[in-house]
PDB file of C-alpha atoms in Angstrom:
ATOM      1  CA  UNK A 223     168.524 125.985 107.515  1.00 71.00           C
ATOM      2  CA  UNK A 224     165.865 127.925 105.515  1.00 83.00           C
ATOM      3  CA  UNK A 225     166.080 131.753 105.390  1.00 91.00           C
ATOM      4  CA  UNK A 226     163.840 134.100 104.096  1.00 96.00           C
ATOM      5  CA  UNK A 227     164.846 137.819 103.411  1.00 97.00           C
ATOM      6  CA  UNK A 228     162.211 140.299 102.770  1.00 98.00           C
ATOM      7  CA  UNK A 229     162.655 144.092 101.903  1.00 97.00           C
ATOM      8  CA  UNK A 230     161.697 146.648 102.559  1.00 97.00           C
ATOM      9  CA  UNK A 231     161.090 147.025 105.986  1.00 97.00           C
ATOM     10  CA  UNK A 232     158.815 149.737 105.460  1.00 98.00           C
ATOM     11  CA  UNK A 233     156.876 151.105 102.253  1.00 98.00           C
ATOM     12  CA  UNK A 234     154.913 154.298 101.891  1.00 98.00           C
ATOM     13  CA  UNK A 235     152.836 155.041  98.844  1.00 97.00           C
ATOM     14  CA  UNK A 236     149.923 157.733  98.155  1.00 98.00           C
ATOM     15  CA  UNK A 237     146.407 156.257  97.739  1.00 97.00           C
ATOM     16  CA  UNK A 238     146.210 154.231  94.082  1.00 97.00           C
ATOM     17  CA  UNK A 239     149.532 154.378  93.449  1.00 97.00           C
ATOM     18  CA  UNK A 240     151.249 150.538  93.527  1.00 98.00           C
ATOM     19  CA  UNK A 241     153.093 148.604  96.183  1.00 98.00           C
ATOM     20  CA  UNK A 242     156.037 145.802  95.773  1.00 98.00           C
ATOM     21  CA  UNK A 243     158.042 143.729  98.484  1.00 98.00           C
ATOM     22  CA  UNK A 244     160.131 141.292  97.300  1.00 98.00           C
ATOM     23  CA  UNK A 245     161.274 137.826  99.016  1.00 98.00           C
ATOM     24  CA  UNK A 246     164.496 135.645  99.101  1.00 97.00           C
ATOM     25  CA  UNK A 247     164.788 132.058 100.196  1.00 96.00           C
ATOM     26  CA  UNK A 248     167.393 129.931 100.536  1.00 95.00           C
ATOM     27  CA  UNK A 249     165.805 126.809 100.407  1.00 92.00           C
ATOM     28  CA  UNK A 250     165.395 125.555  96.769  1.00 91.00           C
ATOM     29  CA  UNK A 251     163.032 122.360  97.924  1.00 90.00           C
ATOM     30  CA  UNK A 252     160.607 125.321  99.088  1.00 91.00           C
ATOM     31  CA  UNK A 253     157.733 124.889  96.934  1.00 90.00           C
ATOM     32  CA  UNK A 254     154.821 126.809  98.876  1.00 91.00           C
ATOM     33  CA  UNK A 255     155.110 130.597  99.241  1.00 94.00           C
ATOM     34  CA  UNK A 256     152.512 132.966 101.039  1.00 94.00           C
ATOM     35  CA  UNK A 257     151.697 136.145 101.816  1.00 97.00           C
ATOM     36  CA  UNK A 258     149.878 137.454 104.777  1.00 97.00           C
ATOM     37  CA  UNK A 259     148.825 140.416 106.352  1.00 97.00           C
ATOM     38  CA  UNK A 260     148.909 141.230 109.677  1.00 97.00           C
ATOM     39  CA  UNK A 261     146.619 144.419 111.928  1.00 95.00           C
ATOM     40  CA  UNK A 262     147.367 145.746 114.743  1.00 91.00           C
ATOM     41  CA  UNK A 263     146.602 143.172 117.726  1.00 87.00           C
ATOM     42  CA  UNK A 264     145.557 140.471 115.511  1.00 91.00           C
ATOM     43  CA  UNK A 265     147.309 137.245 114.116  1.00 93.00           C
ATOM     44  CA  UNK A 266     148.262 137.091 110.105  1.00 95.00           C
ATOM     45  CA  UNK A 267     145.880 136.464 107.673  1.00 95.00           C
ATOM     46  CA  UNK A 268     146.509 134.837 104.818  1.00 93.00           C
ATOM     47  CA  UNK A 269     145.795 136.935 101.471  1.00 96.00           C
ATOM     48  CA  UNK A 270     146.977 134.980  98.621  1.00 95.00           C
ATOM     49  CA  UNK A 271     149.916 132.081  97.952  1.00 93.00           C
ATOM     50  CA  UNK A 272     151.644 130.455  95.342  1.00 93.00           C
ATOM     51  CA  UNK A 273     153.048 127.197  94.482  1.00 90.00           C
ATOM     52  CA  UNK A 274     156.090 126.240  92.802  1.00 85.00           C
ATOM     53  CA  UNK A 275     154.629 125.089  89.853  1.00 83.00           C
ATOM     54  CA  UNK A 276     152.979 128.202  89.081  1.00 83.00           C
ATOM     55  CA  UNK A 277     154.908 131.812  87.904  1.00 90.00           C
ATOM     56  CA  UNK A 278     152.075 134.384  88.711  1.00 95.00           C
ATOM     57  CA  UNK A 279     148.994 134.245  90.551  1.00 94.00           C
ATOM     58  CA  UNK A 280     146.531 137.160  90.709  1.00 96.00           C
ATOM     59  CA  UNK A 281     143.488 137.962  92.823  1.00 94.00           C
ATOM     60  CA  UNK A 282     141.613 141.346  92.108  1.00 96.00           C
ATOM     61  CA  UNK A 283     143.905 143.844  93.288  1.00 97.00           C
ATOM     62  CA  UNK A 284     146.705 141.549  94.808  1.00 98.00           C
ATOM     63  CA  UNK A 285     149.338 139.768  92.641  1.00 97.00           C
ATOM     64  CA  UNK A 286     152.003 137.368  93.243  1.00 97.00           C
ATOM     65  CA  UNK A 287     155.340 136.311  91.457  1.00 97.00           C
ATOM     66  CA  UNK A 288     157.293 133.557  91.609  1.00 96.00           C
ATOM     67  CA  UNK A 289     160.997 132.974  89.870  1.00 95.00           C
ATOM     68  CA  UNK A 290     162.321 129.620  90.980  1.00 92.00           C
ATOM     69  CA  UNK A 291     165.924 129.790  89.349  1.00 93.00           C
ATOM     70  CA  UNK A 292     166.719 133.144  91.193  1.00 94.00           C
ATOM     71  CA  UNK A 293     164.772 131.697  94.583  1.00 95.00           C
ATOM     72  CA  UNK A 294     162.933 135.008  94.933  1.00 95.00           C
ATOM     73  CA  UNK A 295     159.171 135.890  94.764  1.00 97.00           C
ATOM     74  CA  UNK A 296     157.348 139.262  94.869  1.00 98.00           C
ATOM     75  CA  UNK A 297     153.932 140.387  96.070  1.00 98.00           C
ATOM     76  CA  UNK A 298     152.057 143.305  94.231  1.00 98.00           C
ATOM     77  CA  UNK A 299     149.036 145.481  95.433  1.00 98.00           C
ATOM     78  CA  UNK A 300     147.653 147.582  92.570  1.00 97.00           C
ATOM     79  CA  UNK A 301     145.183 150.743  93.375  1.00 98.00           C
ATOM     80  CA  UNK A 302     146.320 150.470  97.326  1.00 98.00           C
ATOM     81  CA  UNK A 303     143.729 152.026  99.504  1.00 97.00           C
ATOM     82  CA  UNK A 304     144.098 153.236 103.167  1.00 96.00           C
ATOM     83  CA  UNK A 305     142.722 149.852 104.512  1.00 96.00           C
ATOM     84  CA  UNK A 306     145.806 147.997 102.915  1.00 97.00           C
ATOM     85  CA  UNK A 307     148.026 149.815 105.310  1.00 97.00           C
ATOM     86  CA  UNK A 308     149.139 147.024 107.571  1.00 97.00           C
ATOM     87  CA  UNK A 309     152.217 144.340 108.353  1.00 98.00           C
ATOM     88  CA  UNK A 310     152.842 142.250 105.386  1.00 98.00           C
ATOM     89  CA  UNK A 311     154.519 139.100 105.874  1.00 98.00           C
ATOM     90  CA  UNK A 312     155.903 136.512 103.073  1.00 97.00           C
ATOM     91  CA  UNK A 313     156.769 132.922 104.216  1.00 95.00           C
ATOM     92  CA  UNK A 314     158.357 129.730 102.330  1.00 94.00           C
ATOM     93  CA  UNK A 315     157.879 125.924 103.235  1.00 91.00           C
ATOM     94  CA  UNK A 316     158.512 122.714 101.786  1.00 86.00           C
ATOM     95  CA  UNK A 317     156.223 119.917 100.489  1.00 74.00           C
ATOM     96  CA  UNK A 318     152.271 120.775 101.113  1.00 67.00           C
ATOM     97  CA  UNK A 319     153.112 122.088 104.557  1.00 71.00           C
ATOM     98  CA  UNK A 320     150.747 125.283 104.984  1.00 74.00           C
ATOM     99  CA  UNK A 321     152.046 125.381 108.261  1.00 73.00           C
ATOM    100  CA  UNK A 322     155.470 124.556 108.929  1.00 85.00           C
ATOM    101  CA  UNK A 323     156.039 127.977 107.591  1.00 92.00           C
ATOM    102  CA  UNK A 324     159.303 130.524 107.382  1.00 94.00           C
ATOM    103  CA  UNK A 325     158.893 133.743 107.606  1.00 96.00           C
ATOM    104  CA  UNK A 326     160.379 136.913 106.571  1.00 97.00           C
ATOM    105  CA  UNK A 327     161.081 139.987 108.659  1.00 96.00           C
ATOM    106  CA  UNK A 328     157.444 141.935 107.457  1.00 97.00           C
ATOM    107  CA  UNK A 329     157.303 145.165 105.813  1.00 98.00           C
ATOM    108  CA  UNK A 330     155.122 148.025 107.150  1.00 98.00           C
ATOM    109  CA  UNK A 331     153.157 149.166 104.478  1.00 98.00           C
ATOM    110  CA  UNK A 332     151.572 152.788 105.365  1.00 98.00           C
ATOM    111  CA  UNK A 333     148.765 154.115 102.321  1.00 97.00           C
ATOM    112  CA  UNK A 334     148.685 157.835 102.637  1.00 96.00           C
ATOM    113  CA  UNK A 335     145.066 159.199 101.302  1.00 91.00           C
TER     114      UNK A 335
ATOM    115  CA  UNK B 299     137.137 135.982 112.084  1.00 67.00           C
ATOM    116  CA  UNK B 300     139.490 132.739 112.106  1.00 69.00           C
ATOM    117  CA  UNK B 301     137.375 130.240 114.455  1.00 86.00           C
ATOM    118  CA  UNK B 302     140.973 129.636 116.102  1.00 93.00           C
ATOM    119  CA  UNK B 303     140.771 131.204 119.774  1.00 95.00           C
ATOM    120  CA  UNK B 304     143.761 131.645 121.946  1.00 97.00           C
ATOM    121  CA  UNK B 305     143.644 132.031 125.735  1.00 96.00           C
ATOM    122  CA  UNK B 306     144.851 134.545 127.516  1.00 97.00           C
ATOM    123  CA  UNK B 307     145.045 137.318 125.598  1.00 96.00           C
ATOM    124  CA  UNK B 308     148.097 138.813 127.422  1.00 97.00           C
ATOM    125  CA  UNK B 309     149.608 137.828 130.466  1.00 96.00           C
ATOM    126  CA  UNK B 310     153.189 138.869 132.545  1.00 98.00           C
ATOM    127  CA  UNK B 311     155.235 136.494 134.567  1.00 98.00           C
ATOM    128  CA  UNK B 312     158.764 136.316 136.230  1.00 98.00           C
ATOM    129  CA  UNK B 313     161.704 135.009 134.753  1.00 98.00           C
ATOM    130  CA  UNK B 314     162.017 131.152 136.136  1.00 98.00           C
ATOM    131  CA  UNK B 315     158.401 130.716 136.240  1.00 98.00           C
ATOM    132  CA  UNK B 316     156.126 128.454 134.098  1.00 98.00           C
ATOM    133  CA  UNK B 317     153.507 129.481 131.842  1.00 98.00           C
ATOM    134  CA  UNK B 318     150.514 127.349 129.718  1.00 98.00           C
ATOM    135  CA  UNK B 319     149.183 128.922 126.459  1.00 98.00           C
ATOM    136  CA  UNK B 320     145.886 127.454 125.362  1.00 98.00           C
ATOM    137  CA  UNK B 321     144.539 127.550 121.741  1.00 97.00           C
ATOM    138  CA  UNK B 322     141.360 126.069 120.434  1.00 95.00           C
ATOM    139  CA  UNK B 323     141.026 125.052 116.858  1.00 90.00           C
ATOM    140  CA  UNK B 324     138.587 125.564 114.214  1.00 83.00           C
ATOM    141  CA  UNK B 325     135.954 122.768 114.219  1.00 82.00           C
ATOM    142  CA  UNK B 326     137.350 120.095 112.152  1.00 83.00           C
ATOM    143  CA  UNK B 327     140.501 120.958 112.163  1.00 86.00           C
ATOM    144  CA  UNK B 328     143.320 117.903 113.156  1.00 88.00           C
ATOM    145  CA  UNK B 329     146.459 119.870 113.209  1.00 91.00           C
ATOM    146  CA  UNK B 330     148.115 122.746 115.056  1.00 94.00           C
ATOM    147  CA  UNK B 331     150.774 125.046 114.715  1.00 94.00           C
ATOM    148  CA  UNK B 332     152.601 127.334 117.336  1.00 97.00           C
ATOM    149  CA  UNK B 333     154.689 130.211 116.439  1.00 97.00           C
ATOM    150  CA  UNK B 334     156.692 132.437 118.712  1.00 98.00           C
ATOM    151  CA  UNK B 335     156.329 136.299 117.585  1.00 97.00           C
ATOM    152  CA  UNK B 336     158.954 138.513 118.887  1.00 96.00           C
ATOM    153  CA  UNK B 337     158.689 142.573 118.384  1.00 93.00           C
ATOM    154  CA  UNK B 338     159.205 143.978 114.813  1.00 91.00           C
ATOM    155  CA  UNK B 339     159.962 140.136 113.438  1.00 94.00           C
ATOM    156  CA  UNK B 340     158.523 137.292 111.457  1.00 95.00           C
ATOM    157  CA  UNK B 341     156.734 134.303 113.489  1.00 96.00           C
ATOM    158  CA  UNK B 342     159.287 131.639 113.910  1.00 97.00           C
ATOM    159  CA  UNK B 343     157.573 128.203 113.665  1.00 95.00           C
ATOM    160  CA  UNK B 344     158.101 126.343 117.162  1.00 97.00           C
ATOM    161  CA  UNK B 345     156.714 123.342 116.743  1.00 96.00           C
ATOM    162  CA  UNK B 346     153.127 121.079 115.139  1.00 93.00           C
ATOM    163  CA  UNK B 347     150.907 118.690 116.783  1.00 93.00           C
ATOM    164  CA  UNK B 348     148.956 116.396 114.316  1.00 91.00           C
ATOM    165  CA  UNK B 349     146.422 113.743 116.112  1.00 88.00           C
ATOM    166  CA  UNK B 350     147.843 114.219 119.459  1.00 91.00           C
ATOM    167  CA  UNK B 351     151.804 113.749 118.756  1.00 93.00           C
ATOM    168  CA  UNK B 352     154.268 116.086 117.780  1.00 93.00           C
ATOM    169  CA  UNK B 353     154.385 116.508 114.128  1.00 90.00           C
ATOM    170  CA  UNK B 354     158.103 118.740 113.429  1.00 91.00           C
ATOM    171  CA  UNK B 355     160.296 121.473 115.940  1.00 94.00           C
ATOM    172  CA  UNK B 356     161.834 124.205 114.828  1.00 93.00           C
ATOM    173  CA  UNK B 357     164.880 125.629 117.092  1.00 93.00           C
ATOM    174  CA  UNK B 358     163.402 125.820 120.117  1.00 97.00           C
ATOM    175  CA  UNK B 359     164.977 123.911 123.521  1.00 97.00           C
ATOM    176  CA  UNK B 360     163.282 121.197 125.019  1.00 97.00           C
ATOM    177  CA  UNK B 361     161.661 123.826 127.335  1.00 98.00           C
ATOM    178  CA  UNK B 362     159.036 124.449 125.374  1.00 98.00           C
ATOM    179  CA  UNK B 363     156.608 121.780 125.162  1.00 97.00           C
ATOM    180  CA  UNK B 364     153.104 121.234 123.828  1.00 96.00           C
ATOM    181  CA  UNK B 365     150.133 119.193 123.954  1.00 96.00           C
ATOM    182  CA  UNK B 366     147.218 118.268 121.802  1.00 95.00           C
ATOM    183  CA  UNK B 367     143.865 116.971 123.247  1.00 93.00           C
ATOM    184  CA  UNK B 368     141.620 114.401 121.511  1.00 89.00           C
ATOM    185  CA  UNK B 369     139.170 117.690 121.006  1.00 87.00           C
ATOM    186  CA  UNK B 370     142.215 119.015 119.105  1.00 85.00           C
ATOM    187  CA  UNK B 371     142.558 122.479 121.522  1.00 93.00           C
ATOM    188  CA  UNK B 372     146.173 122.347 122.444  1.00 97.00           C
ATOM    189  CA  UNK B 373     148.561 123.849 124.890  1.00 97.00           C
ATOM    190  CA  UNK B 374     151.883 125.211 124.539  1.00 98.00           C
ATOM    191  CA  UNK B 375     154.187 125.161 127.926  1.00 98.00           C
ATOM    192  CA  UNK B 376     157.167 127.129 128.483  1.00 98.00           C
ATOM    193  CA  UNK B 377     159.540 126.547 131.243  1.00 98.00           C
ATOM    194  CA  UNK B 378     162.311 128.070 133.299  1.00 98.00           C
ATOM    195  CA  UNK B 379     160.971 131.749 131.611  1.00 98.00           C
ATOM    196  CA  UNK B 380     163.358 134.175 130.089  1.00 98.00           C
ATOM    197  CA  UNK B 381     163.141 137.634 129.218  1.00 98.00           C
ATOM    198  CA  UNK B 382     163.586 136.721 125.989  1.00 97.00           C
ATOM    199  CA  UNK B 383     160.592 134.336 125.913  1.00 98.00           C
ATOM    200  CA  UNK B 384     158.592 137.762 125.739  1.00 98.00           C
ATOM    201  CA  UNK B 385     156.882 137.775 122.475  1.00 97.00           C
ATOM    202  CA  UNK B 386     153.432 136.919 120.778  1.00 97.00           C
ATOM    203  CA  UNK B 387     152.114 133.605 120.556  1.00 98.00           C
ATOM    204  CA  UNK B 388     150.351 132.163 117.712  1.00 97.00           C
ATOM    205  CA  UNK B 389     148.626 129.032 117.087  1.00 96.00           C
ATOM    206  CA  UNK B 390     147.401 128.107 113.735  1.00 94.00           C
ATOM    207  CA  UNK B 391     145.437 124.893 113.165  1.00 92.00           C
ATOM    208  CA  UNK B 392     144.029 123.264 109.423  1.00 88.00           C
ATOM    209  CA  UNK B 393     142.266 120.555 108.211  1.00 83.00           C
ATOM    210  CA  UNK B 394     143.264 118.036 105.547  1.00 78.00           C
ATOM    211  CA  UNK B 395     146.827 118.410 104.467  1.00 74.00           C
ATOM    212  CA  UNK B 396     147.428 121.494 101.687  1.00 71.00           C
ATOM    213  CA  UNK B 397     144.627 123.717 102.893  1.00 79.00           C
ATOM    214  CA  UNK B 398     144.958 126.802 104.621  1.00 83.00           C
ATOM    215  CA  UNK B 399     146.111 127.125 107.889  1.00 86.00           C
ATOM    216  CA  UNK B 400     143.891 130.031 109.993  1.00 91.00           C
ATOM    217  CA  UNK B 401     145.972 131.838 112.930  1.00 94.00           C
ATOM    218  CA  UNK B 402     144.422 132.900 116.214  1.00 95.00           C
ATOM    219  CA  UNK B 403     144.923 136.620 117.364  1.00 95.00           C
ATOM    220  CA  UNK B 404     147.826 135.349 119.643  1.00 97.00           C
ATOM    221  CA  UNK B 405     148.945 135.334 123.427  1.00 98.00           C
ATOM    222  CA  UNK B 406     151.100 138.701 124.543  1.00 97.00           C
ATOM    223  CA  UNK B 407     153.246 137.368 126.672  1.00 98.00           C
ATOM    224  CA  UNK B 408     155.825 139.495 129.124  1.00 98.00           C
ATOM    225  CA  UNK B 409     158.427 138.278 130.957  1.00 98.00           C
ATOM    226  CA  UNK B 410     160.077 140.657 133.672  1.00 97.00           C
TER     227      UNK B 410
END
């Protein structure tokens, strides 16, 4: 069945500086790939997605890439600020399901002031 | 704030018991999503309700069922409880097909 890898598991960067985790999946009919982000005692929250027929998707200070051929995609926080420290999460799914999602294994990301 | 509430918040049982999860969707929204949540992993998508009937299962036993109502809350039942059933429960409901799907804040649930 469909697998997603993600990595790292954690991530530690100084205020401002950048952040990348990058995704695997199996599955090359996946064509819908989020990211969310998940607090402490909450559920995820969905921060930006991408579709297969789109390479690169940016909103303000959160990017997302998407390579098809090498079934991997890769989500970029520029200028990270403590409040970005949280559980990220990327997913994969097939056909318009925004819900019938995979999931990776979540990286902690920690912003140090 | 998601508009998808999940109830309770936490709760422990023993192993062999039942349990009932409860989630109530955002207004308007026709289909719901349950996810299991285990420590330090990834949801795992259990299974979707759309308009009252299941709507996809993921690779979980028969044991866990669910339920939609025609207010679209919905219920997710787990029987014959194992310690490994201990995780986080999330529901996640949507509207129209290809729109985003908003999670509640989950169900702790402990198993001893």
């Amino acid at each position: 069945g469909e697998n997603v890898e993600q990595h790292p598991s954690t991530l530690s960067v100084q205020e401002g500086d950048s952040a990348v985790i990058k995704c695997t999946y199996s599955d090359s009919a996946s064509n819908y790939f989020p990211w969310y982000k998940q607090e402490l005692g909450k559920g995820p929250q969905l921060i930006i997605d991408i579709r297969s027929n789109v390479g690169e998707k940016k909103d303000q200070r959160i990017a997302v890439t998407l390579n098809k051929t090498a079934k991997h995609f890769s989500l970029h926080i520029t200028e990270t600020q403590p409040e970005d420290s949280a559980v990220y999460f990327c997913a994969a799914s097939k056909g318009y399901n925004t819900d019938k999602l995979i999931f990776g294994t979540g990286t902690r990301l920690q912003v140090f002031p | 704030e998601t508009g998808v509430t999940q109830s309770p918040t936490h709760l422990i049982k023993t192993r062999g018991q039942q349990v009932t999860l409860r989630c109530s969707s955002q207004s308007g929204h026709n289909t719901v999503s349950w996810y299991q949540q285990a420590l330090g992993q990834g949801p795992q998508f259990i299974f979707q309700y759309y308009r009252e009937e299941e709507n996809g299962r993921g690779n979980f036993p028969p044991r866990f069922s669910g339920l939609q109502f025609p207010n679209y809350s919905s219920e997710l039942n787990v029987n014959a409880l194992e310690l490994d059933d201990s995780a986080l429960y999330l529901c996640a409901s949507r509207g129209r097909e290809n729109t985003e799907a908003f999670f509640g804040q989950g169900t702790r649930l402990t198993v001893v």
